[in-house]
Short mmCIF file of C-alpha atoms in Angstrom, two decimals:
data_model
loop_
_atom_site.label_atom_id
_atom_site.label_comp_id
_atom_site.label_asym_id
_atom_site.label_seq_id
_atom_site.Cartn_x
_atom_site.Cartn_y
_atom_site.Cartn_z
CA MET A 60 26.73 5.07 -3.36
CA GLU A 61 25.74 8.44 -4.90
CA LEU A 62 25.70 6.80 -8.36
CA LEU A 63 23.47 3.99 -7.13
CA PHE A 64 21.12 6.60 -5.63
CA ASN A 65 20.82 8.53 -8.84
CA ILE A 66 20.18 5.34 -10.86
CA LEU A 67 17.52 4.22 -8.35
CA ARG A 68 16.03 7.66 -8.37
CA VAL A 69 15.40 7.35 -12.17
CA LEU A 70 14.02 3.84 -11.85
CA HIS A 71 11.85 5.09 -8.94
CA ILE A 72 10.39 7.86 -11.11
CA LEU A 73 9.81 5.45 -14.02
CA GLY A 74 8.26 2.76 -11.85
CA GLY A 75 6.04 5.35 -10.16
CA PHE A 76 4.66 6.73 -13.35
CA VAL A 77 3.97 3.20 -14.68
CA ALA A 78 2.14 2.30 -11.52
CA LEU A 79 0.28 5.64 -11.45
CA PHE A 80 -1.01 5.28 -15.08
CA VAL A 81 -2.06 1.66 -14.92
CA PHE A 82 -3.37 1.13 -11.41
CA TRP A 83 -6.97 2.08 -12.51
CA VAL A 84 -7.15 -0.51 -15.31
CA PRO A 85 -7.50 -3.54 -12.91
CA ILE A 86 -10.07 -1.56 -10.86
CA PHE A 87 -12.48 -0.95 -13.80
CA THR A 88 -11.91 -4.00 -15.90
CA LYS A 89 -13.44 -7.51 -15.51
CA LYS A 90 -12.07 -9.18 -12.42
CA GLY A 91 -10.03 -12.18 -13.36
CA GLY A 92 -10.02 -11.20 -17.00
CA LYS A 93 -7.01 -10.74 -19.27
CA LEU A 94 -6.72 -6.99 -18.87
CA HIS A 95 -7.12 -7.27 -15.10
CA HIS A 96 -4.43 -9.84 -14.89
CA LEU A 97 -2.02 -8.16 -17.31
CA PHE A 98 -2.19 -4.68 -15.96
CA GLY A 99 -2.45 -5.90 -12.44
CA TRP A 100 1.02 -7.51 -12.82
CA ILE A 101 2.37 -4.45 -14.57
CA TYR A 102 1.27 -2.39 -11.52
CA VAL A 103 2.87 -4.90 -9.11
CA TYR A 104 6.16 -4.82 -10.98
CA GLY A 105 6.09 -1.03 -11.08
CA MET A 106 5.45 -0.92 -7.40
CA ILE A 107 8.28 -3.44 -6.64
CA VAL A 108 10.72 -1.01 -8.36
CA VAL A 109 9.24 1.93 -6.46
CA ALA A 110 9.33 0.21 -3.08
CA ILE A 111 12.93 -1.03 -3.33
CA SER A 112 14.22 2.28 -4.73
CA ALA A 113 12.23 4.33 -2.10
CA PHE A 114 13.66 2.29 0.79
CA TYR A 115 17.22 2.64 -0.38
CA MET A 116 16.91 6.43 -1.09
CA GLY A 117 15.37 7.08 2.30
CA PHE A 118 18.08 4.95 4.04
CA PHE A 119 20.75 6.76 2.01
CA ARG A 120 19.48 10.25 3.04
CA ILE A 121 19.10 9.24 6.73
CA PHE A 122 22.23 7.18 7.35
CA ILE A 123 24.67 8.02 4.61
CA ASP A 124 24.24 11.53 3.27
CA PRO A 125 26.19 13.97 5.49
CA LEU A 126 24.45 16.99 3.92
CA ALA A 127 20.87 15.86 4.62
CA THR A 128 18.93 18.43 6.50
CA ASP A 129 16.34 17.67 9.29
CA GLU A 130 13.53 18.20 6.84
CA VAL A 131 15.09 15.80 4.33
CA ILE A 132 15.58 13.20 6.98
CA SER A 133 11.89 13.58 8.05
CA PHE A 134 10.67 13.04 4.56
CA SER A 135 13.10 10.19 4.09
CA TRP A 136 11.52 8.40 7.04
CA PHE A 137 8.15 8.92 5.28
CA LEU A 138 9.70 7.55 2.05
CA ILE A 139 10.77 4.44 3.89
CA PHE A 140 7.35 3.98 5.41
CA ILE A 141 5.68 4.37 2.06
CA SER A 142 7.89 1.69 0.70
CA ILE A 143 6.88 -0.68 3.51
CA LEU A 144 3.15 0.21 3.15
CA SER A 145 3.05 -0.28 -0.52
CA SER A 146 5.06 -3.46 -0.73
CA ALA A 147 3.27 -5.04 2.30
CA SER A 148 -0.11 -4.14 0.80
CA ALA A 149 0.73 -5.51 -2.68
CA TYR A 150 2.39 -8.63 -1.20
CA TYR A 151 -0.77 -9.24 0.95
CA GLY A 152 -3.03 -8.80 -2.01
CA LEU A 153 -1.15 -11.45 -3.93
CA ARG A 154 -0.75 -13.89 -1.09
CA VAL A 155 -4.38 -14.12 -0.32
CA LEU A 156 -4.92 -15.37 -3.74
CA ARG A 157 -2.19 -17.92 -3.30
CA PHE A 158 -4.00 -19.33 -0.24
CA LYS A 159 -7.56 -18.65 -1.18
CA ASN A 160 -8.54 -22.27 -0.52
CA ARG A 161 -7.26 -22.46 3.02
CA LYS A 162 -9.57 -23.79 5.63
CA LYS A 163 -7.70 -22.95 8.86
CA SER A 164 -5.30 -20.36 10.23
CA HIS A 165 -2.21 -19.42 8.27
CA THR A 166 1.07 -19.18 10.05
CA ASN A 167 3.67 -18.70 7.28
CA PRO A 168 6.49 -16.80 8.94
CA LEU A 169 6.93 -14.30 6.10
CA ASP A 170 3.12 -13.67 5.68
CA LEU A 171 3.00 -12.81 9.39
CA ALA A 172 6.25 -10.87 9.47
CA TYR A 173 5.33 -8.43 6.66
CA PRO A 174 2.16 -7.12 8.50
CA GLY A 175 4.14 -7.17 11.73
CA LEU A 176 6.73 -4.87 10.10
CA LEU A 177 3.95 -2.63 8.72
CA LEU A 178 2.35 -2.44 12.29
CA THR A 179 5.53 -1.62 14.12
CA SER A 180 6.88 0.77 11.48
CA GLY A 181 3.49 2.66 11.51
CA ILE A 182 3.77 2.91 15.41
CA GLY A 183 7.31 4.08 15.18
CA ILE A 184 6.85 6.64 12.38
CA SER A 185 3.72 8.05 14.01
CA ILE A 186 5.52 8.53 17.34
CA TYR A 187 8.37 10.17 15.45
CA GLY A 188 5.93 12.42 13.67
CA PHE A 189 4.22 13.56 16.87
CA VAL A 190 7.60 14.27 18.48
CA GLN A 191 8.73 16.31 15.52
CA HIS A 192 5.34 18.00 15.07
CA ILE A 193 4.92 16.75 11.50
CA PRO A 194 1.21 16.17 10.76
CA LEU A 195 1.85 13.88 7.79
CA LEU A 196 4.20 11.59 9.75
CA SER A 197 1.89 11.75 12.80
CA TRP A 198 -1.34 10.70 11.19
CA PHE A 199 -0.72 8.93 7.92
CA PRO A 200 1.12 5.90 9.48
CA ILE A 201 -2.10 5.15 11.41
CA LEU A 202 -3.24 3.58 8.09
CA GLY A 203 -0.36 1.19 8.32
CA ILE A 204 -1.14 0.35 11.87
CA VAL A 205 -4.74 -0.49 10.97
CA LEU A 206 -3.70 -2.60 7.89
CA GLY A 207 -1.00 -4.42 9.90
CA ILE A 208 -3.54 -5.54 12.48
CA THR A 209 -6.09 -6.35 9.86
CA HIS A 210 -3.68 -8.48 7.94
CA LEU A 211 -2.58 -10.30 11.00
CA PHE A 212 -6.10 -11.06 12.10
CA TYR A 213 -6.97 -12.33 8.66
CA TRP A 214 -4.07 -14.80 8.52
CA LEU A 215 -4.40 -15.97 12.10
CA GLN A 216 -8.23 -16.62 12.00
CA LYS A 217 -10.03 -19.45 10.26
CA PRO A 218 -11.87 -18.05 7.23
CA LYS A 219 -15.52 -17.44 8.12
CA ARG A 220 -17.13 -16.13 4.88
CA LYS A 221 -17.34 -17.20 1.27
CA MET A 222 -14.82 -15.62 -1.09
CA HIS A 223 -12.88 -14.17 1.79
CA TRP A 224 -9.75 -13.91 -0.40
CA TRP A 225 -11.67 -11.71 -2.83
CA PHE A 226 -12.23 -9.03 -0.19
CA GLU A 227 -8.74 -9.16 0.99
CA HIS A 228 -7.24 -8.98 -2.47
CA PHE A 229 -8.99 -5.77 -3.51
CA ALA A 230 -8.45 -4.30 -0.12
CA GLY A 231 -4.77 -4.94 -0.27
CA MET A 232 -4.34 -3.57 -3.80
CA LEU A 233 -6.39 -0.53 -3.12
CA ALA A 234 -4.30 0.16 0.01
CA CYS A 235 -1.20 -0.04 -2.27
CA CYS A 236 -2.96 2.45 -4.57
CA ILE A 237 -3.33 4.83 -1.61
CA SER A 238 0.38 4.76 -1.17
CA THR A 239 1.09 5.30 -4.79
CA LEU A 240 -1.12 8.35 -4.97
CA THR A 241 0.02 9.78 -1.64
CA ALA A 242 3.68 9.43 -2.55
CA PHE A 243 3.01 11.16 -5.96
CA ILE A 244 1.14 14.08 -4.19
CA VAL A 245 3.85 14.43 -1.55
CA PHE A 246 6.94 14.10 -3.69
CA GLY A 247 6.04 14.14 -7.41
CA ALA A 248 3.39 16.76 -7.79
CA PRO A 249 5.37 19.60 -6.14
CA ARG A 250 8.27 18.98 -8.55
CA LEU A 251 6.11 18.88 -11.59
CA LEU A 252 4.34 21.96 -10.57
CA ASN A 253 7.56 23.62 -9.45
CA VAL A 254 6.17 24.46 -5.91
CA GLU A 255 7.63 23.75 -2.52
CA SER A 256 4.62 21.74 -1.41
CA VAL A 257 0.92 21.17 -1.86
CA SER A 258 -1.82 21.46 0.73
CA ILE A 259 -1.74 19.03 3.58
CA ILE A 260 -5.42 18.21 2.74
CA LEU A 261 -4.27 16.86 -0.62
CA TRP A 262 -1.73 14.68 1.12
CA PHE A 263 -4.48 12.79 2.87
CA LEU A 264 -6.98 12.95 -0.04
CA PRO A 265 -6.16 9.39 -1.39
CA THR A 266 -6.78 7.95 2.05
CA ILE A 267 -10.00 9.91 2.48
CA VAL A 268 -11.31 8.90 -0.97
CA ILE A 269 -10.16 5.24 -1.25
CA THR A 270 -10.70 4.03 2.32
CA PRO A 271 -14.52 4.55 1.99
CA LEU A 272 -14.25 2.83 -1.42
CA ILE A 273 -12.70 -0.22 0.23
CA ILE A 274 -15.37 -0.35 2.95
CA GLY A 275 -18.12 0.21 0.36
CA LEU A 276 -16.85 -2.61 -1.92
CA GLY A 277 -16.45 -4.86 1.10
CA ILE A 278 -20.11 -4.27 2.05
CA TYR A 279 -21.33 -4.72 -1.62
CA TYR A 280 -19.41 -8.02 -2.15
CA ASN A 281 -20.33 -9.33 1.29
CA ARG A 282 -23.94 -8.99 0.39
CA LYS A 283 -23.33 -10.47 -2.90
CA PHE A 284 -21.33 -13.52 -1.87
CA ASN A 285 -22.66 -14.14 1.59
CA LYS A 286 -26.50 -13.96 1.33
CA PRO A 287 -28.51 -15.39 4.12
CA LYS A 288 -29.48 -19.01 3.45
CA ASN A 289 -33.14 -18.33 3.69
CA LEU A 290 -33.00 -15.41 1.17
CA ARG A 291 -34.49 -16.19 -2.17
CA VAL A 292 -33.30 -14.49 -5.29
#
């Protein structure tokens, strides 16, 4: 078990650095173009490795490692939540493309179960954080709660606007970027800088910066794709 943990830790670091270095390429390249498609999939595969390895490492520290301290266990719960948040967001970002032509509500069990898991885990981790008086675990999971509800509403409702899948795709992938950057700031940066921790403000910086970006892009593309019928260009 310890050997598997060490192997997955190496894969986690490698996958994390790959995702960290390529996630910006799909954001700034032509949407639907070759670079967007290529680096988008590289990012997704990197995050698959990160999510699976993070979940196992968190599970190992909490339920198997007899030497895990309370602090290690707390951050392991955060690691598990990050794995759920990142994988659920990336999965959602891909699935909305798969069903972009749907005309009615979508009730695929797995597509509903994933945001349901994100929602319930967000509630659970947030409660745990407040009980343990850990700000990061108290407030950061609220992002997962909001996303879980948003994803469920999208699937269960009939699409009402043009290019609905476009909005949901970039929202899902940017939410995955939030988890990538947050995990790096919480776990990776302190080790690279050889410090115990970084400021809690930096922990929330990806959420603070990228969330308005998601909202802003949503407004921009909504105006672009859903102009009033009587508006002349």
